[in-house]
CSV table of C-alpha atoms and ligand atoms in Angstrom, one decimal:
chain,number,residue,atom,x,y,z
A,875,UNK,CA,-10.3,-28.7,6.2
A,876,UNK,CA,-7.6,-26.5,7.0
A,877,UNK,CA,-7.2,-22.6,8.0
A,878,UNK,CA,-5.2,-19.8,6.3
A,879,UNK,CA,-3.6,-17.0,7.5
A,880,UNK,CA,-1.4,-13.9,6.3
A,881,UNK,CA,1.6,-15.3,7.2
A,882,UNK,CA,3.9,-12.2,5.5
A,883,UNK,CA,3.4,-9.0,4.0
A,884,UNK,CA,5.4,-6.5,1.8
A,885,UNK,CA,5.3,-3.0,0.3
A,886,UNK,CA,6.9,-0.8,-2.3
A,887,UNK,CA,6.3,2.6,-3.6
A,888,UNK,CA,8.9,4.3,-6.1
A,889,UNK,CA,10.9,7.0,-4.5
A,890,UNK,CA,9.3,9.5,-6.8
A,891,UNK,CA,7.2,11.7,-4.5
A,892,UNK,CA,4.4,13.7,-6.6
A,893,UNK,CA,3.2,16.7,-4.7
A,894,UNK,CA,-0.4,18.2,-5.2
A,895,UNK,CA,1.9,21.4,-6.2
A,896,UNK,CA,3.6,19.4,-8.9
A,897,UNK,CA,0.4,18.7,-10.2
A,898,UNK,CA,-0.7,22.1,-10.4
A,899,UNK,CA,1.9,22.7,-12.2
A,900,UNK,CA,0.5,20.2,-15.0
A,901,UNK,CA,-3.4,20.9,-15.0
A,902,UNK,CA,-5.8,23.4,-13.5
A,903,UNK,CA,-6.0,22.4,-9.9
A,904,UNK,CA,-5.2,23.0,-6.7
A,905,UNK,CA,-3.7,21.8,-3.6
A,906,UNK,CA,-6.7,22.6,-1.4
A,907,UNK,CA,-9.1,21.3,-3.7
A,908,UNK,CA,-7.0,18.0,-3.9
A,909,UNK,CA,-6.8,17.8,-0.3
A,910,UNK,CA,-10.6,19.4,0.6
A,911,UNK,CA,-11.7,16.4,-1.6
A,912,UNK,CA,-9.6,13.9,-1.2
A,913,UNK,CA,-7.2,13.8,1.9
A,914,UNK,CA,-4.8,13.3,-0.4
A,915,UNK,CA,-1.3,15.3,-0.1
A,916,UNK,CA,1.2,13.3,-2.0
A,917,UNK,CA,1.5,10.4,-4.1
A,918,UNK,CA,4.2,8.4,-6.2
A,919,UNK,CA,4.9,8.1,-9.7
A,920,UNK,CA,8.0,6.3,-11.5
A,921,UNK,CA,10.5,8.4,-13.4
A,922,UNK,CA,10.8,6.1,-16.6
A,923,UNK,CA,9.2,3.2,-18.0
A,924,UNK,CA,8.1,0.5,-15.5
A,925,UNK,CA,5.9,-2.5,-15.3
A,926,UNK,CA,4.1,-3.8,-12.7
A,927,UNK,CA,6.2,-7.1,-12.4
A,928,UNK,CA,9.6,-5.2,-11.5
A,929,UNK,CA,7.5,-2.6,-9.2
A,930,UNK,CA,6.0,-5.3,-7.8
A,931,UNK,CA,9.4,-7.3,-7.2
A,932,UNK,CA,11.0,-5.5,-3.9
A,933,UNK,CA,7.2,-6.1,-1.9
A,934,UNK,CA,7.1,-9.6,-2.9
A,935,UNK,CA,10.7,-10.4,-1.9
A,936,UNK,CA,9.3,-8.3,1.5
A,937,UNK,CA,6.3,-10.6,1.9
A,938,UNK,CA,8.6,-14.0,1.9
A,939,UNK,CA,11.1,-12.7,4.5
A,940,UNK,CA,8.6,-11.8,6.6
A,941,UNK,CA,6.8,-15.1,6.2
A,942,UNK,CA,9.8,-16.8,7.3
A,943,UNK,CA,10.0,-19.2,3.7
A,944,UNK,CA,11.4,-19.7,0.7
A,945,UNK,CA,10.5,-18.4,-2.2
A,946,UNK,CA,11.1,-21.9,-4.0
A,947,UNK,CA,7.7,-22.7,-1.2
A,948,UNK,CA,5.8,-20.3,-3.8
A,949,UNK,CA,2.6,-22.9,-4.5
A,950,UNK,CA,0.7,-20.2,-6.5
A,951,UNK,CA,1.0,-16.6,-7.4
A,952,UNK,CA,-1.5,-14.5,-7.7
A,953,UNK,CA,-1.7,-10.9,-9.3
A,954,UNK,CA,-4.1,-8.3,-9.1
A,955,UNK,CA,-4.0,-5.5,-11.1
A,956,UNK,CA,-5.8,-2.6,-13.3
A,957,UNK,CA,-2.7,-1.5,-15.1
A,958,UNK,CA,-1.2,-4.9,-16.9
A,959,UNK,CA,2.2,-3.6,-18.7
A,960,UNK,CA,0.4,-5.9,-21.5
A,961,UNK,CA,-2.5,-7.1,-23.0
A,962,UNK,CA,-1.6,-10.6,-22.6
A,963,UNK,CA,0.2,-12.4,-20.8
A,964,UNK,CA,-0.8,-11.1,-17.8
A,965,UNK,CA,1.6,-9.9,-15.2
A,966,UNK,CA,1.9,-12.7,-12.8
A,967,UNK,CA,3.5,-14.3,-15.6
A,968,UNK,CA,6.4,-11.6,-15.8
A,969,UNK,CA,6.5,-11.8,-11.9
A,970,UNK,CA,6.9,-15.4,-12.4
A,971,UNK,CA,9.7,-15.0,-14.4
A,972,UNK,CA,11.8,-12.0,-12.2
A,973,UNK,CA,11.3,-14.1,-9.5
A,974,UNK,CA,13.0,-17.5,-11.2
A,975,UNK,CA,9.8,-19.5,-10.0
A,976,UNK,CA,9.2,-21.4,-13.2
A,977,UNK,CA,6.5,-24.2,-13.2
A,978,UNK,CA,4.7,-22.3,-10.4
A,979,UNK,CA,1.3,-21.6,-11.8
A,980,UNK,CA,0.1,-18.1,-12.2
A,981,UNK,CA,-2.8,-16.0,-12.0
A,982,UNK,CA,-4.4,-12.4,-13.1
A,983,UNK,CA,-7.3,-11.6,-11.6
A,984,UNK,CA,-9.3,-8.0,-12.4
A,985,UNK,CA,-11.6,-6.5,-10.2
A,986,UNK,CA,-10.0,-3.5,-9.7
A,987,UNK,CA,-9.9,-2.1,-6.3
A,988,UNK,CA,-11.3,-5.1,-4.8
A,989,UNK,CA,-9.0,-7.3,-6.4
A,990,UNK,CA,-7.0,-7.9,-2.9
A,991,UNK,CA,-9.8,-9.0,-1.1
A,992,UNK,CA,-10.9,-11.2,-3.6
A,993,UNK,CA,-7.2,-12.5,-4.0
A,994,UNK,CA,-7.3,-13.7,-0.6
A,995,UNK,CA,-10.4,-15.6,-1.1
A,996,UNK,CA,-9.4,-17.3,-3.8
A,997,UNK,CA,-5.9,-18.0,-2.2
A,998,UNK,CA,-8.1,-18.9,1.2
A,999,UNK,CA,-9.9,-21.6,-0.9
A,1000,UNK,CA,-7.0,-23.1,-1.8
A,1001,UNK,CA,-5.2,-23.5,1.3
A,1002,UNK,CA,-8.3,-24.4,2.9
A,1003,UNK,CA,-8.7,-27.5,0.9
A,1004,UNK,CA,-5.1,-28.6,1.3
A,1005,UNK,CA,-4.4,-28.1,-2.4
A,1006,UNK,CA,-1.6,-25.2,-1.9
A,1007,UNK,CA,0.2,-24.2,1.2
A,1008,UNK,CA,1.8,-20.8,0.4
A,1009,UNK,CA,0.5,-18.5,-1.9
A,1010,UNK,CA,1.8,-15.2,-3.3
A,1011,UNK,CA,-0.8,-12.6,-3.5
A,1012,UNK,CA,0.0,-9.0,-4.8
A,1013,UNK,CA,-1.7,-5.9,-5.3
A,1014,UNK,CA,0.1,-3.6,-7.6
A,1015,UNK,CA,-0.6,-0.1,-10.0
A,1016,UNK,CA,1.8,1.5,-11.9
A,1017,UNK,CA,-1.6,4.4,-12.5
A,1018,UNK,CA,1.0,6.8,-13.9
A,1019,UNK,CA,1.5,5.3,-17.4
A,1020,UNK,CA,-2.1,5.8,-18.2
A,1021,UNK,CA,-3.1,8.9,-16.7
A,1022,UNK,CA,-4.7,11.9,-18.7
A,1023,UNK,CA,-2.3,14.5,-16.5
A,1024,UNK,CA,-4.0,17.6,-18.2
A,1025,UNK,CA,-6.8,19.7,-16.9
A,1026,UNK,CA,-8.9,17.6,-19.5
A,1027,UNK,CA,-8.2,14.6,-17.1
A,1028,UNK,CA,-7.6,16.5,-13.5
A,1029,UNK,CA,-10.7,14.8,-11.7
A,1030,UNK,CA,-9.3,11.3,-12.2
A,1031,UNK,CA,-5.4,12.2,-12.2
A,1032,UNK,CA,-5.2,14.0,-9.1
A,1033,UNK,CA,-6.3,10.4,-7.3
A,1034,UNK,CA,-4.2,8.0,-8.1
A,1035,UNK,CA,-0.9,6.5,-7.7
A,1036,UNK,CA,2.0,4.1,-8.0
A,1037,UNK,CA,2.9,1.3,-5.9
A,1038,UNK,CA,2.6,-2.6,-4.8
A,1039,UNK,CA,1.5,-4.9,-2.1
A,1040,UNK,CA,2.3,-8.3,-1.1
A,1041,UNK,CA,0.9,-11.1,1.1
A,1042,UNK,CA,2.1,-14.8,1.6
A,1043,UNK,CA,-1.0,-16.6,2.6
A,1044,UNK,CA,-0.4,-19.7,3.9
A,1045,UNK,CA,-2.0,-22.6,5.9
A,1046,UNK,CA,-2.4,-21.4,9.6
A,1047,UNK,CA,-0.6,-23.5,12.3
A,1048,UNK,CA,-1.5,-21.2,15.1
A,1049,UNK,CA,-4.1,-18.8,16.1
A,1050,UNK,CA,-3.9,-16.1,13.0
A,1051,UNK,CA,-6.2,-17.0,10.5
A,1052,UNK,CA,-8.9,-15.1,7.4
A,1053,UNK,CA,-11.7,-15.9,9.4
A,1054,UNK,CA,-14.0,-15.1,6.3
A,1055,UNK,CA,-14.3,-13.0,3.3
A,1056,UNK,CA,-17.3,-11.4,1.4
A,1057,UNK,CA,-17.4,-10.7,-2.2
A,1058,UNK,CA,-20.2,-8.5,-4.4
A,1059,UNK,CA,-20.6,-7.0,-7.1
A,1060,UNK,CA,-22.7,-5.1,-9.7
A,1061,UNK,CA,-22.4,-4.7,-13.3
A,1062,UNK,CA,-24.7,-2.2,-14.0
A,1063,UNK,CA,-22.4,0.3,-12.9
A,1064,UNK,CA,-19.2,-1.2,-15.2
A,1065,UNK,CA,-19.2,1.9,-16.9
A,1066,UNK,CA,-19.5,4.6,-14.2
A,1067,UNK,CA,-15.9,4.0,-13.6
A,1068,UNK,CA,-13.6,2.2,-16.6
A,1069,UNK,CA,-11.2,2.3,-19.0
A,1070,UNK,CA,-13.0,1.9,-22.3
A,1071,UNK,CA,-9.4,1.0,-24.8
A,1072,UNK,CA,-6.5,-1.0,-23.4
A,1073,UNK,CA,-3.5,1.4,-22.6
A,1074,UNK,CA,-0.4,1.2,-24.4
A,1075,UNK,CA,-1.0,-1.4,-26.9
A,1076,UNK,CA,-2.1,-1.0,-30.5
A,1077,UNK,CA,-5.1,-3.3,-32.3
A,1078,UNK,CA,-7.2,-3.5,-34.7
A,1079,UNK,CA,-9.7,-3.3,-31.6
A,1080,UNK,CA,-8.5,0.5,-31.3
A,1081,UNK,CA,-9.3,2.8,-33.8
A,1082,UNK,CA,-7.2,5.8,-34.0
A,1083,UNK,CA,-10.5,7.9,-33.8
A,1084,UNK,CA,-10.9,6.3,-29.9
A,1085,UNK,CA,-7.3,7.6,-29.5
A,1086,UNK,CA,-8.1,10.9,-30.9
A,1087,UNK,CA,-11.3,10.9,-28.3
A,1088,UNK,CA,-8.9,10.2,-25.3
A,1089,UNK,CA,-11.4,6.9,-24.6
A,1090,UNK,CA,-8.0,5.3,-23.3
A,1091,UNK,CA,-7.8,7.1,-20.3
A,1092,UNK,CA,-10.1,6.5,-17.5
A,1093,UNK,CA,-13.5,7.8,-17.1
A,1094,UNK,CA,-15.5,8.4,-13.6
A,1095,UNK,CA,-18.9,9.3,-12.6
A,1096,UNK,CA,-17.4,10.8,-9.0
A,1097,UNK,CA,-21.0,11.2,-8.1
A,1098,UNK,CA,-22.2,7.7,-8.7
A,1099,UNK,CA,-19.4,6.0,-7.4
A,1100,UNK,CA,-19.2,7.9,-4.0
A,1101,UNK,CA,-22.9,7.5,-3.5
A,1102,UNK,CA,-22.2,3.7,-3.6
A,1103,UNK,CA,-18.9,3.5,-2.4
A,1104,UNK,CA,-20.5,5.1,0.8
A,1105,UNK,CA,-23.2,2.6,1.2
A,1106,UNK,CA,-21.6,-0.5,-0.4
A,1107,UNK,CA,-18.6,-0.6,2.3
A,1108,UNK,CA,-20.6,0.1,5.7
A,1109,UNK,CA,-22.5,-2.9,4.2
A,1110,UNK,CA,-19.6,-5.4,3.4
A,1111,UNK,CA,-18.3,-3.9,6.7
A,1112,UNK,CA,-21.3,-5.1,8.5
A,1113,UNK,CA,-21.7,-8.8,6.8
A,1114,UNK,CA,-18.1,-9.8,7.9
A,1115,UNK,CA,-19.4,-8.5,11.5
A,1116,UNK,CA,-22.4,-10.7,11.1
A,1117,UNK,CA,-21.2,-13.4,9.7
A,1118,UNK,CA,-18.5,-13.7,12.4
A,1119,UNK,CA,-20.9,-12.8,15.7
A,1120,UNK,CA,-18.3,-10.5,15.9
A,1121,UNK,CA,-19.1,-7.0,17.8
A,1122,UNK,CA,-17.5,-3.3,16.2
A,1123,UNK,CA,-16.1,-3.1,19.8
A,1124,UNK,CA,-14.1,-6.1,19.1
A,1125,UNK,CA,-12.3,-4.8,16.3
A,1126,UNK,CA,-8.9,-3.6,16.6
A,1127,UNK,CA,-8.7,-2.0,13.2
A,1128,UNK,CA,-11.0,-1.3,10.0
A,1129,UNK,CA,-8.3,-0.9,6.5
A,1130,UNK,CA,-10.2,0.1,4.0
A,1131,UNK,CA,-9.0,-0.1,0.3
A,1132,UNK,CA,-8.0,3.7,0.4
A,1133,UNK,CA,-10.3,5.5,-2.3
A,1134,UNK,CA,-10.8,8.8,-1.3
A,1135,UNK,CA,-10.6,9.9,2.6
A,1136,UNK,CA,-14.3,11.9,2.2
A,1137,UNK,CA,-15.6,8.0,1.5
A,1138,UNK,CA,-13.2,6.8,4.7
A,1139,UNK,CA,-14.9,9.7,6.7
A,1140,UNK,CA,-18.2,9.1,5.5
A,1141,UNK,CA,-18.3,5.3,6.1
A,1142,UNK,CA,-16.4,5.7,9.4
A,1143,UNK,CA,-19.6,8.0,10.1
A,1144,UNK,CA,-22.5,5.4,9.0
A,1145,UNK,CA,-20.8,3.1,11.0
A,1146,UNK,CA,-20.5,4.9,14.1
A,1147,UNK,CA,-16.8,3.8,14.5
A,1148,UNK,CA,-14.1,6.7,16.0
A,1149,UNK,CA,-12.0,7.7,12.9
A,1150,UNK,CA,-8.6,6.3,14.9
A,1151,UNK,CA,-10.3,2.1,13.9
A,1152,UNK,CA,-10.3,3.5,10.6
A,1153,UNK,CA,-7.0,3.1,9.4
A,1154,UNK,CA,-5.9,5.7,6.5
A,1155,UNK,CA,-2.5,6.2,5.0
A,1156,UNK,CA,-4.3,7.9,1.3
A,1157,UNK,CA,-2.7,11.3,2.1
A,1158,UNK,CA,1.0,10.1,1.2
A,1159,UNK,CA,0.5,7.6,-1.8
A,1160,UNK,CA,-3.3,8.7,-3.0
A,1161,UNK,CA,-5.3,5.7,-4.3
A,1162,UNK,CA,-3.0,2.7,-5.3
A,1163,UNK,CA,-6.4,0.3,-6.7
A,1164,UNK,CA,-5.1,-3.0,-5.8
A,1165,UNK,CA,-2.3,-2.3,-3.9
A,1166,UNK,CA,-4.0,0.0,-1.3
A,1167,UNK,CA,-4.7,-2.5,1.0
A,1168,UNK,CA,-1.6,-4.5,1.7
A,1169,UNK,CA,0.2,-1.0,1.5
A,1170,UNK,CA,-1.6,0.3,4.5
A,1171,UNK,CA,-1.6,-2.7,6.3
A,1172,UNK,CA,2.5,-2.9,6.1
A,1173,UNK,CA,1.5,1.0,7.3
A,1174,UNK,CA,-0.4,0.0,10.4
A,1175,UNK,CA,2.1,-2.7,11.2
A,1176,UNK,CA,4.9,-0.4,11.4
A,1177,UNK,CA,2.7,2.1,13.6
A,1178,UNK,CA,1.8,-0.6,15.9
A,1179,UNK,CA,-1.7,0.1,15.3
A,1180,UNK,CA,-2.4,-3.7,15.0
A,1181,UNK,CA,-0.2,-6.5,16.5
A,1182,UNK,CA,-0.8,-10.4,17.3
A,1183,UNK,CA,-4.0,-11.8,18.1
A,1184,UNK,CA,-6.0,-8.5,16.8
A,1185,UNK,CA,-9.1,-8.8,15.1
A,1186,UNK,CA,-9.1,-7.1,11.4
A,1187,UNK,CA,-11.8,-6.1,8.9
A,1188,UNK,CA,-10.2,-5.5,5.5
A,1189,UNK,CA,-12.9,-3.7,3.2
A,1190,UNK,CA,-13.3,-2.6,-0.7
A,1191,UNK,CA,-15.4,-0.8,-3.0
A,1192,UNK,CA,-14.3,0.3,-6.9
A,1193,UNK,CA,-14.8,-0.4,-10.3
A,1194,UNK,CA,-17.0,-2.8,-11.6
A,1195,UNK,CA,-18.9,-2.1,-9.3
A,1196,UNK,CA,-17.0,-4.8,-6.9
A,1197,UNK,CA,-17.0,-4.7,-3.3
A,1198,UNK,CA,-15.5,-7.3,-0.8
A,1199,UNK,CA,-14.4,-7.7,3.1
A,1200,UNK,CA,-12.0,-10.3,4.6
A,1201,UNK,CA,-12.5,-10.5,8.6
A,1202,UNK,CA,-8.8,-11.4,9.9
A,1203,UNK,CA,-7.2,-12.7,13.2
A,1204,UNK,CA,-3.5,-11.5,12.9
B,1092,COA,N1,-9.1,20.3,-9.4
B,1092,COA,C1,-9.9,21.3,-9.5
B,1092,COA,N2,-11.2,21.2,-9.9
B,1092,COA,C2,-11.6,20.0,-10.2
B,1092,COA,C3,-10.8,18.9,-10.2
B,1092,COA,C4,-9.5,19.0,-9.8
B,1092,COA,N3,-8.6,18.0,-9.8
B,1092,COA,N4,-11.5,17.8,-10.6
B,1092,COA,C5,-12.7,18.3,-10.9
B,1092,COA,N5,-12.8,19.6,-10.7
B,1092,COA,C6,-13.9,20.5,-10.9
B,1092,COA,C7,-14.9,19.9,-11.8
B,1092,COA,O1,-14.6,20.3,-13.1
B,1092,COA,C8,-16.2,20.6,-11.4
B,1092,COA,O2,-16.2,21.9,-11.9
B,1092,COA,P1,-17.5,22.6,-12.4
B,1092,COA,O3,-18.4,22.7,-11.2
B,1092,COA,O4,-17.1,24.0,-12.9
B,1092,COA,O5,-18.1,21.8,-13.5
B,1092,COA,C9,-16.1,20.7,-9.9
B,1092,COA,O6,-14.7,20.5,-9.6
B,1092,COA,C10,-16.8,19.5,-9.2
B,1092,COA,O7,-16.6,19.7,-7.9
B,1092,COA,P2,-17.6,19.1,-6.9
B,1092,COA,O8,-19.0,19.5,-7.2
B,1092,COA,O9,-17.1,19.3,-5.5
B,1092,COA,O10,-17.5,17.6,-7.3
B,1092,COA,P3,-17.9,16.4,-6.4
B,1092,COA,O11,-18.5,16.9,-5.1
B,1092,COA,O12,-18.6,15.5,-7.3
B,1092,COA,O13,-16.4,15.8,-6.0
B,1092,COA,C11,-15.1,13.9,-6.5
B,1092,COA,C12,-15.7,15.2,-7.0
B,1092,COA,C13,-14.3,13.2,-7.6
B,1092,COA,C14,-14.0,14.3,-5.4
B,1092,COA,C15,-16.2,13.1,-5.9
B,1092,COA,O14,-17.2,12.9,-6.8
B,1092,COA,C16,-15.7,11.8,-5.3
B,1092,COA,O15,-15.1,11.8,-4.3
B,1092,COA,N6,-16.0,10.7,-6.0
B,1092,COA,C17,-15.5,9.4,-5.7
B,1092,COA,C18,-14.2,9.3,-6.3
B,1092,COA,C19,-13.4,8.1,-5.9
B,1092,COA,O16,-13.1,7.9,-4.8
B,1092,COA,N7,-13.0,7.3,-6.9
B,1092,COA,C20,-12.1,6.1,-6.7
B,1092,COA,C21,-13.0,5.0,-6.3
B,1092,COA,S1,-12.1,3.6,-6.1
């Protein structure tokens, strides 16, 4: 059996910065109320049309330098994503193809803002049974596209954002290693936060009366999912501790997928863990789903908030309901 690691990591937002005062200027909101609610002060949007391939490209060519390989040592790519720029094929196949790695199988998965964590696990199983060596994982949103950016659509709009994350996981020759990752999930709740209609694609599967009742954009019971999201992450938190005999003193850093910073206060709270573990980077790029994660890792990284040989806990909660945690040596 063999171990994996992160060996790389990449990030990219568009240089596009979307205030909370630019978005008052669109809907009936506020920056206080964005920022009372949310942490969030900023986030990115792209200026014309853009898929989540060619967003995704500049991280992923990120993630191989750092690695220290080739991209021709690309075993596997893997794509998470809630925003495919179409309905089929998905967009690890256009990444594919940007990157000139043809023959190198590719994969979608979608489980929305867990999708990073679970990447990893299904990357980990891979490298653990010798079958790959280097795998590309990203996270990537282009939210902007399908946002309802009217007062009509304000609760969801003012959260999220552009951007893309990218890990090389490979097999571990050294001490760095994903020690173990955790996946959940519950269906039940599949509709407390969805998009009901595929966005920018036409079918006989869409009637123009769904159009007319704005069923493409996305739909949120903020209640439900913060009572969950504030229960479901202490305990995906705490089963990577567990699981690991590993003490919350012996973490150097907690990244959460960043949601919404009254959840990150909330589950820093239930944990008992000082807000500084609790990495949080929502208030310049607002919730990027799938890319969240990687993003503020590359953060942290850069802030020296983590360095070699540190213990990690990488955490999610969103739609599905889905929930995962990856407990990392770096
Ligand atoms: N600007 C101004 N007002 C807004 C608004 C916005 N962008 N969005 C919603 N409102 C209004 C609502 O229309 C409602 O008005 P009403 O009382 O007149 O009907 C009011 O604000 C609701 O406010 P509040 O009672 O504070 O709502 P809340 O406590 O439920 O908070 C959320 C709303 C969305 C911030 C909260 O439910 C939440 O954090 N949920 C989790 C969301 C999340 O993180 N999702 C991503 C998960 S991956």
């Amino acid at each position: 059996m063999y171990r994996s690691k992160i060996a790389g990591l990449g990030g990219y937002v568009p240089e596009n910065v979307v205030t909370n005062f630019a978005l008052e200027k669109m809907m009936n909101t506020s920056n206080e109320w964005i920022i009372e609610r949310t942490g969030i002060h900023e986030r990115r949007f792209v200026t014309q049309p853009c898929g989540c391939a060619e967003l995704a490209l500049p991280a992923c060519h990120d993630a191989i330098r750092d690695a220290g390989i080739q991209k021709e040592n690309i075993d596997l790519i893997i794509v998470a994503t809630i925003t495919p720029e179409h309905q089929a094929p998905g967009t690890s196949s256009f990444l594919q193809a940007l990157l000139e790695l043809t023959l190198v199988p590719t994969l979608d998965i979608r489980v929305q803002c867990s999708g990073f964590i679970y990447g990893m696990s299904i990357a980990d199983q891979f490298i653990k049974t010798g079958h790959y060596q280097n795998i590309l994982l990203v996270g990537v949103e282009v939210q902007s596209a399908g946002l309802n950016l009217t007062t009509e659509g304000r609760d969801i709009a003012v959260l999220f954002g552009d951007g893309a994350g990218a890990a090389i996981i490979s097999r571990s020759d050294d001490d760095s290693e994903i020690i173990s990752t955790h996946l959940f999930a519950d269906g039940t709740h599949a509709k407390d936060l969805w998009v009901e209609v595929p966005i920018g694609y036409e079918s006989p599967r869409i009637s123009k009366e769904m159009l007319d009742e704005h069923r493409q954009y996305p739909y949120m019971n903020g209640r439900q999912v913060f009572k969950n999201a504030v229960i479901r992450f202490p305990e995906v938190v705490i089963a990577a501790l567990e699981a690991n005999q590993w003490a919350k003193e012996d973490i150097k850093l907690v990244i959460p997928h960043q949601a919404n910073m009254r959840i990150t206060e909330a589950i820093t709270k239930r944990l008992d863990l000082p807000l500084e573990k609790v990495y949080s980077n929502i208030h310049r790029y607002g919730n990027t789903t799938a890319a969240s994660i990687p993003l503020a890792m590359v953060d942290a990284r850069k802030e020296g908030k983590f360095g070699k040989g540190d213990k990690l806990i990488l955490a999610a909660f969103g739609s599905g309901f889905t929930w995962a945690s990856a407990a990392v040596i770096w």
